[in-house]
Amino acid sequence: MTIVRFAPSPTGYLHVGGARTALFNWLYARNTGGKFILRIEDTDAKRSTQTATQAILDGLTWLGLDWDDGPYFQSERMSIYQKYAQKLIDENKAYYCTCSVDELDEQKKQAVSIGRAAGYDGRCRDTGAKQGVLRFKTPDGNTVFYDLFRDKFEFENSLIGDFVLVRSDGTPTYNFTCAVDDALMGMTHVIRGDDHIPNTPKQLMIFAALGFNPPKFGHLPLILGTDKSPLSKRHGAVSVMAYQEQGFLPEAMVNYLALLGWSTSDSQQLFSREEMIEKFSLKRITKNPAVFDMEKLQWMNGVYIKQAKPEELASLCKKLQKEETEGTEETKNIQLEEIIKLYQGRIKVLPELYSLADFFFSSEIHIPEEICQEILFKDGVQETLTETKNVLSALEMFDPVTIEEAIRTLAERLGIKAGDIIHPLRAVLTGKKVSPGIFEVCALLGQERVVQRLNATIER
Ligand code: GLU
């Protein structure tokens, strides 16, 4: 059975790269009917926080990436690491080193000056020291692995040197805890960012020293911005939760993240979650850097908004929306859903609704000067608006079909084009030159507000 994991260090929010790593592991587990384990790597007490752990759990939950096992906390597993450290000491595969920082610096300088690698040279190997930092006795030779997504990697062990397993304060290092846990938890595949490539030979050596079978390793390509520099705040939000706050849908986010380094042979862009699970394969993960393109993400989000149920969008909007809107709770809900229906084909992120459809949400409407000049101050417009108001206020039913009929009849009677009524009417009701169909807009605003806005403009 496939066993994979996501193993974040809780030192900040869940960022885009971390979410992509989690997603690929999750997809692989679901695709193969395997197990996805969540492990929080919080041995660094100074940098790990409860808030960050929660942010990571929230991010995964928002994306719908459920784990089958865990979360395990490395901070609760210290006795396990101690046990394996002792095993390595007993087997003469690790030793205490008492070199001071100055000595280490000096040694490094010398090594570099004679053109040797700067890894620790092992001078404390045979001192029999009983305390200090615990170092791994790196064996001679080379460490080789075949990356799942790349070529062969080969490292000269002497260049790595005797690296630290446990610090002098007793805390184990990342490479040590990671290897021990991946072994004990039965990982079959380790899929993670390519920034971990230099750690892999160290972890492989620890696996070998402890007599464990290593998993397969695959390193995911870097994520770049559209300018080809590594993804950073300059390219937009890096935290996954910021996308929730900005009105992105988790389904769109997951779909987008899945394509950062993976594709199908026919370059399919849109996937349901089930389809994504079914089609996912490690064979089609690329080693080339992936580009995070905000415009494409927005486009994709727009597609998902268009397909979403209005009531679901309404409840998301209500969570995002801080300002109060008019009306009772019930009419607000109905209104919001109806407004969403008018706009869901036009917006890319949810908050756009509140700028495009602001005239639905507030009683005050502002008509920009430019629109007044261009549309409302023209000859005859005041009379047309007065006639329109009379006709609309007399209607007994106020649905789009009735309104349209009334406007077209009025245009005929006045001997003008329907557009000569519709453009000023739109300006008055929405303060804009473009909007969804004006008859739908009228119906949704309601007779009272329509007449009120017409009156207010005519008086001006
Ligand atoms: N805890 C490590 C990190 O957050 C990842 C460990 C791993 O995937 O091996 O970078």
CSV table of C-alpha atoms and ligand atoms in Angstrom, one decimal:
chain,number,residue,atom,x,y,z
A,1,MET,CA,0.0,0.0,0.0
A,2,THR,CA,1.1,3.5,-0.8
A,3,ILE,CA,2.0,5.5,2.3
A,4,VAL,CA,2.8,9.2,1.8
A,5,ARG,CA,2.8,12.2,4.1
A,6,PHE,CA,2.8,15.9,4.4
A,7,ALA,CA,5.3,17.0,7.0
A,8,PRO,CA,5.2,20.8,7.5
A,9,SER,CA,7.2,22.7,10.0
A,10,PRO,CA,4.7,25.0,11.8
A,11,THR,CA,6.7,28.2,11.6
A,12,GLY,CA,4.3,30.2,9.4
A,13,TYR,CA,1.1,29.9,7.4
A,14,LEU,CA,0.4,27.3,4.8
A,15,HIS,CA,2.0,28.7,1.6
A,16,VAL,CA,1.3,27.9,-2.0
A,17,GLY,CA,4.3,25.6,-2.3
A,18,GLY,CA,3.4,23.7,0.8
A,19,ALA,CA,-0.2,23.3,-0.3
A,20,ARG,CA,0.9,22.0,-3.7
A,21,THR,CA,3.1,19.4,-1.9
A,22,ALA,CA,0.2,18.4,0.3
A,23,LEU,CA,-2.1,18.1,-2.6
A,24,PHE,CA,0.2,15.9,-4.7
A,25,ASN,CA,0.7,13.5,-1.8
A,26,TRP,CA,-3.0,13.5,-1.1
A,27,LEU,CA,-3.8,12.9,-4.8
A,28,TYR,CA,-1.3,10.1,-5.0
A,29,ALA,CA,-2.7,8.4,-1.9
A,30,ARG,CA,-6.3,8.7,-3.2
A,31,ASN,CA,-5.3,7.6,-6.6
A,32,THR,CA,-3.7,4.4,-5.3
A,33,GLY,CA,-6.0,3.8,-2.4
A,34,GLY,CA,-3.2,4.4,-0.1
A,35,LYS,CA,-2.7,6.4,3.1
A,36,PHE,CA,-2.0,10.1,3.6
A,37,ILE,CA,-0.3,11.0,6.9
A,38,LEU,CA,0.0,14.4,8.4
A,39,ARG,CA,3.1,15.0,10.5
A,40,ILE,CA,3.8,18.3,12.2
A,41,GLU,CA,7.6,18.8,12.4
A,42,ASP,CA,7.8,20.9,15.5
A,43,THR,CA,11.0,20.0,17.1
A,44,ASP,CA,12.3,23.5,16.8
A,45,ALA,CA,10.5,24.9,19.9
A,46,LYS,CA,11.8,28.4,19.2
A,47,ARG,CA,10.3,28.7,15.8
A,48,SER,CA,7.2,26.5,16.0
A,49,THR,CA,3.9,28.0,17.1
A,50,GLN,CA,0.4,26.7,17.9
A,51,THR,CA,-1.0,29.4,15.7
A,52,ALA,CA,1.0,28.2,12.7
A,53,THR,CA,0.0,24.6,13.4
A,54,GLN,CA,-3.7,25.7,13.4
A,55,ALA,CA,-3.2,27.8,10.2
A,56,ILE,CA,-1.8,24.7,8.5
A,57,LEU,CA,-4.7,22.5,9.6
A,58,ASP,CA,-7.2,25.2,8.6
A,59,GLY,CA,-5.5,25.6,5.1
A,60,LEU,CA,-5.7,21.8,4.5
A,61,THR,CA,-9.3,21.7,5.7
A,62,TRP,CA,-10.3,24.6,3.5
A,63,LEU,CA,-8.7,22.8,0.5
A,64,GLY,CA,-10.5,19.6,1.4
A,65,LEU,CA,-7.2,17.6,1.9
A,66,ASP,CA,-8.2,15.1,4.6
A,67,TRP,CA,-5.6,13.0,6.2
A,68,ASP,CA,-6.0,9.3,7.2
A,69,ASP,CA,-3.6,9.3,10.1
A,70,GLY,CA,-2.2,12.0,12.4
A,71,PRO,CA,-1.5,14.8,12.9
A,72,TYR,CA,1.6,13.4,14.6
A,73,PHE,CA,3.6,15.9,16.5
A,74,GLN,CA,7.4,15.3,16.5
A,75,SER,CA,7.6,17.2,19.8
A,76,GLU,CA,5.7,14.3,21.4
A,77,ARG,CA,8.0,11.7,19.9
A,78,MET,CA,11.3,12.8,21.5
A,79,SER,CA,11.9,9.5,23.4
A,80,ILE,CA,11.7,7.7,20.1
A,81,TYR,CA,14.5,9.8,18.5
A,82,GLN,CA,16.5,9.4,21.7
A,83,LYS,CA,16.2,5.6,21.4
A,84,TYR,CA,17.5,5.6,17.8
A,85,ALA,CA,20.3,8.1,18.7
A,86,GLN,CA,21.4,5.7,21.4
A,87,LYS,CA,21.2,2.8,18.9
A,88,LEU,CA,23.6,4.6,16.6
A,89,ILE,CA,25.9,5.4,19.4
A,90,ASP,CA,25.9,1.8,20.6
A,91,GLU,CA,26.7,0.6,17.1
A,92,ASN,CA,29.5,3.1,16.7
A,93,LYS,CA,27.7,4.9,13.9
A,94,ALA,CA,27.4,8.2,15.8
A,95,TYR,CA,29.7,10.0,18.2
A,96,TYR,CA,29.8,13.1,20.4
A,97,CYS,CA,31.7,16.1,19.2
A,98,THR,CA,33.0,18.8,21.5
A,99,CYS,CA,34.4,21.2,19.0
A,100,SER,CA,33.7,24.8,19.7
A,101,VAL,CA,32.1,27.2,17.2
A,102,ASP,CA,35.6,28.8,16.7
A,103,GLU,CA,37.2,25.5,16.1
A,104,LEU,CA,34.6,24.5,13.5
A,105,ASP,CA,35.0,27.9,11.7
A,106,GLU,CA,38.8,27.4,11.7
A,107,GLN,CA,38.4,23.9,10.3
A,108,LYS,CA,36.1,25.1,7.6
A,109,LYS,CA,38.4,27.8,6.5
A,110,GLN,CA,41.4,25.5,6.3
A,111,ALA,CA,39.4,22.9,4.3
A,112,VAL,CA,38.3,25.6,1.9
A,113,SER,CA,41.8,27.0,1.6
A,114,ILE,CA,43.2,23.6,0.5
A,115,GLY,CA,40.3,23.1,-1.9
A,116,ARG,CA,38.5,20.5,0.2
A,117,ALA,CA,34.9,20.2,1.1
A,118,ALA,CA,33.7,22.1,4.1
A,119,GLY,CA,31.8,19.3,5.8
A,120,TYR,CA,33.0,18.4,9.3
A,121,ASP,CA,36.2,16.3,9.0
A,122,GLY,CA,35.4,13.9,11.9
A,123,ARG,CA,38.3,14.9,14.2
A,124,CYS,CA,36.2,14.0,17.3
A,125,ARG,CA,35.3,10.5,16.0
A,126,ASP,CA,37.6,8.7,18.4
A,127,THR,CA,37.8,11.0,21.4
A,128,GLY,CA,35.2,9.0,23.3
A,129,ALA,CA,33.4,12.2,24.4
A,130,LYS,CA,30.3,11.6,26.4
A,131,GLN,CA,28.5,14.9,25.5
A,132,GLY,CA,28.3,17.7,23.0
A,133,VAL,CA,26.6,17.5,19.7
A,134,LEU,CA,25.9,14.0,18.3
A,135,ARG,CA,27.3,13.6,14.9
A,136,PHE,CA,26.6,10.9,12.3
A,137,LYS,CA,29.7,8.9,11.2
A,138,THR,CA,29.2,9.5,7.5
A,139,PRO,CA,30.6,6.4,5.7
A,140,ASP,CA,33.1,6.6,2.8
A,141,GLY,CA,31.8,6.4,-0.7
A,142,ASN,CA,28.9,7.9,-2.6
A,143,THR,CA,25.2,8.1,-2.0
A,144,VAL,CA,23.0,7.6,-5.0
A,145,PHE,CA,19.3,7.9,-5.6
A,146,TYR,CA,16.9,7.9,-8.5
A,147,ASP,CA,14.4,10.7,-8.2
A,148,LEU,CA,10.9,9.9,-9.2
A,149,PHE,CA,10.6,13.0,-11.4
A,150,ARG,CA,14.2,13.6,-12.3
A,151,ASP,CA,17.5,11.9,-13.2
A,152,LYS,CA,19.9,10.1,-11.0
A,153,PHE,CA,21.5,12.0,-8.1
A,154,GLU,CA,24.9,11.1,-6.8
A,155,PHE,CA,26.6,12.7,-3.8
A,156,GLU,CA,30.1,12.2,-2.6
A,157,ASN,CA,29.8,11.4,1.1
A,158,SER,CA,33.0,13.2,2.0
A,159,LEU,CA,31.6,16.4,0.8
A,160,ILE,CA,28.7,16.0,3.2
A,161,GLY,CA,30.9,15.3,6.2
A,162,ASP,CA,29.8,14.1,9.6
A,163,PHE,CA,26.6,16.0,10.1
A,164,VAL,CA,24.7,16.7,13.3
A,165,LEU,CA,21.9,14.4,14.5
A,166,VAL,CA,21.3,15.8,17.9
A,167,ARG,CA,22.2,19.3,19.1
A,168,SER,CA,24.0,19.9,22.4
A,169,ASP,CA,20.8,20.9,24.1
A,170,GLY,CA,19.4,17.5,23.2
A,171,THR,CA,17.0,18.5,20.4
A,172,PRO,CA,17.2,16.2,17.3
A,173,THR,CA,17.8,17.8,13.9
A,174,TYR,CA,15.3,17.8,11.0
A,175,ASN,CA,17.2,15.2,9.0
A,176,PHE,CA,17.3,12.8,11.9
A,177,THR,CA,13.7,13.0,13.0
A,178,CYS,CA,12.5,13.0,9.4
A,179,ALA,CA,14.3,9.9,8.5
A,180,VAL,CA,13.3,8.1,11.7
A,181,ASP,CA,9.7,9.0,11.3
A,182,ASP,CA,9.5,8.2,7.6
A,183,ALA,CA,11.0,4.8,8.4
A,184,LEU,CA,8.7,4.1,11.4
A,185,MET,CA,5.6,5.3,9.7
A,186,GLY,CA,6.3,3.1,6.7
A,187,MET,CA,6.6,5.7,4.1
A,188,THR,CA,6.7,4.2,0.6
A,189,HIS,CA,7.2,7.6,-1.2
A,190,VAL,CA,8.5,10.9,0.0
A,191,ILE,CA,7.3,13.7,-2.3
A,192,ARG,CA,8.4,17.2,-1.4
A,193,GLY,CA,9.9,20.4,-2.7
A,194,ASP,CA,13.2,20.4,-4.5
A,195,ASP,CA,14.7,22.6,-1.8
A,196,HIS,CA,15.1,19.2,0.1
A,197,ILE,CA,17.3,17.6,-2.5
A,198,PRO,CA,20.5,18.2,-0.4
A,199,ASN,CA,18.8,16.5,2.6
A,200,THR,CA,18.0,13.3,0.8
A,201,PRO,CA,21.5,11.8,0.9
A,202,LYS,CA,21.7,12.4,4.6
A,203,GLN,CA,18.4,10.8,5.2
A,204,LEU,CA,19.3,7.9,3.0
A,205,MET,CA,22.5,7.3,5.1
A,206,ILE,CA,20.4,7.4,8.3
A,207,PHE,CA,18.0,4.9,6.8
A,208,ALA,CA,20.9,2.6,5.9
A,209,ALA,CA,22.6,3.0,9.3
A,210,LEU,CA,19.4,2.0,11.1
A,211,GLY,CA,18.8,-0.9,8.8
A,212,PHE,CA,15.6,0.5,7.3
A,213,ASN,CA,14.4,0.2,3.7
A,214,PRO,CA,14.3,3.7,2.2
A,215,PRO,CA,11.2,5.0,0.5
A,216,LYS,CA,11.3,6.4,-3.1
A,217,PHE,CA,12.0,10.1,-3.3
A,218,GLY,CA,10.5,12.6,-5.6
A,219,HIS,CA,11.3,16.3,-5.6
A,220,LEU,CA,8.7,18.7,-6.9
A,221,PRO,CA,9.8,21.5,-9.2
A,222,LEU,CA,10.2,25.0,-7.9
A,223,ILE,CA,7.2,27.4,-8.2
A,224,LEU,CA,8.1,30.7,-10.0
A,225,GLY,CA,6.2,33.9,-10.6
A,226,THR,CA,5.4,35.0,-14.1
A,227,ASP,CA,8.6,37.0,-14.2
A,228,LYS,CA,10.5,33.7,-13.6
A,229,SER,CA,11.8,34.6,-10.2
A,230,PRO,CA,10.9,32.3,-7.2
A,231,LEU,CA,7.3,32.9,-6.0
A,232,SER,CA,7.2,35.6,-3.3
A,233,LYS,CA,4.9,38.2,-2.0
A,234,ARG,CA,5.6,40.4,-5.0
A,235,HIS,CA,3.6,38.0,-7.1
A,236,GLY,CA,0.5,38.2,-4.9
A,237,ALA,CA,-0.5,36.3,-1.7
A,238,VAL,CA,1.7,33.4,-0.7
A,239,SER,CA,-0.5,32.2,2.1
A,240,VAL,CA,-3.3,29.9,1.0
A,241,MET,CA,-5.7,31.3,3.4
A,242,ALA,CA,-5.3,34.8,1.9
A,243,TYR,CA,-6.9,33.3,-1.2
A,244,GLN,CA,-9.9,32.3,0.8
A,245,GLU,CA,-10.1,35.8,2.2
A,246,GLN,CA,-9.9,37.3,-1.4
A,247,GLY,CA,-12.9,35.3,-2.5
A,248,PHE,CA,-11.4,32.3,-4.2
A,249,LEU,CA,-13.2,29.0,-4.1
A,250,PRO,CA,-11.3,26.0,-2.7
A,251,GLU,CA,-12.2,23.8,-5.7
A,252,ALA,CA,-10.7,26.4,-8.0
A,253,MET,CA,-7.6,26.7,-5.9
A,254,VAL,CA,-7.1,22.9,-5.8
A,255,ASN,CA,-7.6,22.6,-9.5
A,256,TYR,CA,-5.1,25.4,-10.1
A,257,LEU,CA,-2.5,24.0,-7.6
A,258,ALA,CA,-2.8,20.5,-9.3
A,259,LEU,CA,-1.4,22.0,-12.5
A,260,LEU,CA,1.7,23.4,-10.9
A,261,GLY,CA,4.0,20.7,-12.1
A,262,TRP,CA,1.5,18.1,-13.2
A,263,SER,CA,-0.5,17.8,-16.4
A,264,THR,CA,-2.4,15.2,-18.3
A,265,SER,CA,-1.2,14.2,-21.8
A,266,ASP,CA,-4.0,16.2,-23.4
A,267,SER,CA,-3.4,19.2,-21.1
A,268,GLN,CA,-6.8,19.1,-19.6
A,269,GLN,CA,-7.3,22.3,-17.5
A,270,LEU,CA,-10.5,21.8,-15.5
A,271,PHE,CA,-11.1,18.8,-13.3
A,272,SER,CA,-13.6,17.7,-10.8
A,273,ARG,CA,-12.0,16.4,-7.7
A,274,GLU,CA,-12.9,12.8,-8.6
A,275,GLU,CA,-11.4,13.2,-12.1
A,276,MET,CA,-8.3,14.7,-10.7
A,277,ILE,CA,-7.8,11.8,-8.4
A,278,GLU,CA,-8.5,9.3,-11.2
A,279,LYS,CA,-6.1,10.9,-13.6
A,280,PHE,CA,-3.3,11.8,-11.3
A,281,SER,CA,0.0,10.1,-11.9
A,282,LEU,CA,3.6,10.5,-10.7
A,283,LYS,CA,4.8,9.8,-14.2
A,284,ARG,CA,3.4,13.1,-15.4
A,285,ILE,CA,5.1,15.3,-12.9
A,286,THR,CA,7.6,17.5,-14.5
A,287,LYS,CA,11.0,18.6,-13.3
A,288,ASN,CA,10.7,22.0,-14.9
A,289,PRO,CA,9.8,24.9,-12.7
A,290,ALA,CA,6.0,25.7,-12.6
A,291,VAL,CA,4.8,29.2,-13.1
A,292,PHE,CA,2.2,30.6,-10.7
A,293,ASP,CA,0.0,32.8,-12.9
A,294,MET,CA,-2.5,34.9,-11.0
A,295,GLU,CA,-4.5,35.7,-14.1
A,296,LYS,CA,-5.0,32.0,-14.9
A,297,LEU,CA,-6.0,31.3,-11.3
A,298,GLN,CA,-8.6,34.2,-11.5
A,299,TRP,CA,-9.9,32.8,-14.8
A,300,MET,CA,-10.3,29.4,-13.3
A,301,ASN,CA,-12.0,30.8,-10.3
A,302,GLY,CA,-14.4,32.6,-12.6
A,303,VAL,CA,-15.2,29.3,-14.2
A,304,TYR,CA,-15.9,27.7,-10.8
A,305,ILE,CA,-18.1,30.7,-9.8
A,306,LYS,CA,-20.1,30.3,-12.9
A,307,GLN,CA,-20.8,26.7,-12.2
A,308,ALA,CA,-21.4,27.0,-8.5
A,309,LYS,CA,-24.9,26.9,-6.9
A,310,PRO,CA,-26.1,30.5,-6.1
A,311,GLU,CA,-27.0,29.5,-2.6
A,312,GLU,CA,-23.5,28.3,-1.9
A,313,LEU,CA,-22.0,31.5,-3.3
A,314,ALA,CA,-24.4,33.5,-1.2
A,315,SER,CA,-23.2,31.9,1.9
A,316,LEU,CA,-19.6,32.4,1.0
A,317,CYS,CA,-20.3,36.0,0.2
A,318,LYS,CA,-22.0,36.5,3.5
A,319,LYS,CA,-18.8,35.3,5.3
A,320,LEU,CA,-16.7,37.6,3.2
A,321,GLN,CA,-18.9,40.6,3.4
A,322,LYS,CA,-18.4,42.9,6.3
A,323,GLU,CA,-20.7,45.8,5.4
A,324,GLU,CA,-24.4,45.6,6.3
A,325,THR,CA,-26.9,45.6,3.5
A,326,GLU,CA,-30.5,46.7,3.6
A,327,GLY,CA,-33.6,44.6,4.4
A,328,THR,CA,-34.5,41.7,6.6
A,329,GLU,CA,-32.4,38.6,6.9
A,330,GLU,CA,-34.7,36.7,4.7
A,331,THR,CA,-35.2,39.2,1.9
A,332,LYS,CA,-31.4,39.8,2.0
A,333,ASN,CA,-30.8,36.1,1.4
A,334,ILE,CA,-33.2,35.9,-1.5
A,335,GLN,CA,-31.9,39.1,-2.9
A,336,LEU,CA,-28.3,38.0,-2.6
A,337,GLU,CA,-28.9,34.8,-4.5
A,338,GLU,CA,-30.8,36.6,-7.2
A,339,ILE,CA,-28.1,39.2,-7.5
A,340,ILE,CA,-25.5,36.4,-7.7
A,341,LYS,CA,-27.5,34.7,-10.5
A,342,LEU,CA,-27.2,37.9,-12.5
A,343,TYR,CA,-23.5,38.2,-11.9
A,344,GLN,CA,-21.9,34.8,-11.6
A,345,GLY,CA,-21.1,34.6,-15.2
A,346,ARG,CA,-19.2,37.9,-15.1
A,347,ILE,CA,-17.0,37.8,-12.0
A,348,LYS,CA,-13.7,36.2,-11.3
A,349,VAL,CA,-13.6,36.6,-7.5
A,350,LEU,CA,-16.5,37.0,-5.1
A,351,PRO,CA,-15.8,40.5,-3.8
A,352,GLU,CA,-16.2,41.8,-7.4
A,353,LEU,CA,-19.8,41.3,-6.9
A,354,TYR,CA,-19.9,44.2,-4.4
A,355,SER,CA,-18.2,46.6,-6.7
A,356,LEU,CA,-20.2,45.7,-9.8
A,357,ALA,CA,-23.5,45.3,-8.0
A,358,ASP,CA,-23.0,48.0,-5.4
A,359,PHE,CA,-26.3,49.7,-6.4
A,360,PHE,CA,-28.2,46.7,-5.1
A,361,PHE,CA,-26.6,46.9,-1.7
A,362,SER,CA,-26.9,50.6,-0.8
A,363,SER,CA,-29.8,53.1,-0.9
A,364,GLU,CA,-27.5,55.9,-1.8
A,365,ILE,CA,-26.5,55.7,-5.4
A,366,HIS,CA,-23.8,57.8,-7.0
A,367,ILE,CA,-24.0,58.7,-10.6
A,368,PRO,CA,-20.6,59.8,-11.9
A,369,GLU,CA,-20.4,63.2,-13.5
A,370,GLU,CA,-19.2,61.7,-16.8
A,371,ILE,CA,-22.4,59.6,-17.1
A,372,CYS,CA,-24.6,62.5,-16.2
A,373,GLN,CA,-23.0,64.6,-19.0
A,374,GLU,CA,-23.0,61.8,-21.5
A,375,ILE,CA,-26.4,60.3,-20.9
A,376,LEU,CA,-28.6,62.2,-18.5
A,377,PHE,CA,-28.1,65.9,-19.4
A,378,LYS,CA,-29.1,65.3,-23.0
A,379,ASP,CA,-32.1,67.0,-24.5
A,380,GLY,CA,-35.4,65.3,-23.9
A,381,VAL,CA,-33.9,62.8,-21.3
A,382,GLN,CA,-35.7,64.4,-18.4
A,383,GLU,CA,-39.1,64.0,-20.2
A,384,THR,CA,-38.3,60.5,-21.1
A,385,LEU,CA,-37.4,59.6,-17.5
A,386,THR,CA,-40.7,61.2,-16.3
A,387,GLU,CA,-42.7,59.2,-18.8
A,388,THR,CA,-40.7,56.0,-17.8
A,389,LYS,CA,-41.4,56.7,-14.1
A,390,ASN,CA,-45.1,57.1,-14.8
A,391,VAL,CA,-45.3,53.9,-16.7
A,392,LEU,CA,-43.3,51.9,-14.3
A,393,SER,CA,-45.0,53.2,-11.2
A,394,ALA,CA,-48.4,52.2,-12.7
A,395,LEU,CA,-47.4,48.6,-13.3
A,396,GLU,CA,-49.3,46.0,-11.2
A,397,MET,CA,-46.8,43.3,-11.8
A,398,PHE,CA,-43.1,44.0,-11.6
A,399,ASP,CA,-41.4,41.1,-13.3
A,400,PRO,CA,-38.9,41.4,-16.2
A,401,VAL,CA,-41.3,40.4,-18.9
A,402,THR,CA,-44.0,43.0,-17.9
A,403,ILE,CA,-41.3,45.7,-17.5
A,404,GLU,CA,-39.9,45.0,-20.9
A,405,GLU,CA,-43.3,45.2,-22.5
A,406,ALA,CA,-44.1,48.4,-20.8
A,407,ILE,CA,-40.8,50.0,-21.9
A,408,ARG,CA,-41.1,48.9,-25.5
A,409,THR,CA,-44.7,50.1,-25.7
A,410,LEU,CA,-43.6,53.5,-24.3
A,411,ALA,CA,-40.8,53.7,-26.8
A,412,GLU,CA,-43.2,53.2,-29.6
A,413,ARG,CA,-45.6,55.8,-28.2
A,414,LEU,CA,-42.9,58.4,-27.9
A,415,GLY,CA,-41.5,57.5,-31.3
A,416,ILE,CA,-38.0,56.8,-29.9
A,417,LYS,CA,-35.7,53.7,-29.8
A,418,ALA,CA,-36.0,51.4,-26.7
A,419,GLY,CA,-32.3,52.2,-26.1
A,420,ASP,CA,-33.1,55.9,-25.6
A,421,ILE,CA,-35.1,54.8,-22.6
A,422,ILE,CA,-32.9,51.9,-21.4
A,423,HIS,CA,-29.6,53.8,-21.3
A,424,PRO,CA,-30.8,56.7,-19.1
A,425,LEU,CA,-32.8,54.2,-17.0
A,426,ARG,CA,-29.6,52.1,-16.4
A,427,ALA,CA,-27.6,55.2,-15.5
A,428,VAL,CA,-30.3,56.3,-13.0
A,429,LEU,CA,-30.7,52.9,-11.4
A,430,THR,CA,-27.1,51.6,-11.4
A,431,GLY,CA,-24.9,54.7,-11.8
A,432,LYS,CA,-23.1,52.7,-14.5
A,433,LYS,CA,-23.0,52.3,-18.3
A,434,VAL,CA,-23.0,48.5,-18.2
A,435,SER,CA,-25.0,46.1,-16.1
A,436,PRO,CA,-26.8,42.8,-16.5
A,437,GLY,CA,-30.2,43.0,-18.4
A,438,ILE,CA,-32.0,46.2,-17.3
A,439,PHE,CA,-35.4,44.5,-17.0
A,440,GLU,CA,-34.0,41.9,-14.6
A,441,VAL,CA,-32.2,44.7,-12.7
A,442,CYS,CA,-35.5,46.6,-12.4
A,443,ALA,CA,-37.4,43.6,-11.2
A,444,LEU,CA,-34.8,42.8,-8.6
A,445,LEU,CA,-34.5,46.3,-7.3
A,446,GLY,CA,-38.2,46.4,-6.9
A,447,GLN,CA,-40.8,48.9,-8.0
A,448,GLU,CA,-40.4,51.1,-4.9
A,449,ARG,CA,-36.6,51.6,-5.3
A,450,VAL,CA,-36.9,52.0,-9.1
A,451,VAL,CA,-39.5,54.8,-8.8
A,452,GLN,CA,-37.6,56.4,-5.9
A,453,ARG,CA,-34.4,56.6,-7.9
A,454,LEU,CA,-36.2,57.9,-10.9
A,455,ASN,CA,-37.9,60.6,-8.8
A,456,ALA,CA,-34.6,61.6,-7.2
A,457,THR,CA,-32.9,62.1,-10.5
A,458,ILE,CA,-35.8,63.9,-12.2
A,459,GLU,CA,-35.9,66.4,-9.3
A,460,ARG,CA,-32.2,67.0,-9.7
B,1,GLU,N1,9.4,19.9,7.6
B,1,GLU,C1,9.9,20.2,6.4
B,1,GLU,C2,9.5,21.5,5.8
B,1,GLU,O1,8.5,22.0,6.2
B,1,GLU,C3,9.6,19.2,5.3
B,1,GLU,C4,10.0,17.9,5.5
B,1,GLU,C5,9.9,16.9,4.4
B,1,GLU,O2,8.9,17.0,3.6
B,1,GLU,O3,10.7,16.1,4.3
B,1,GLU,O4,10.2,22.0,5.0
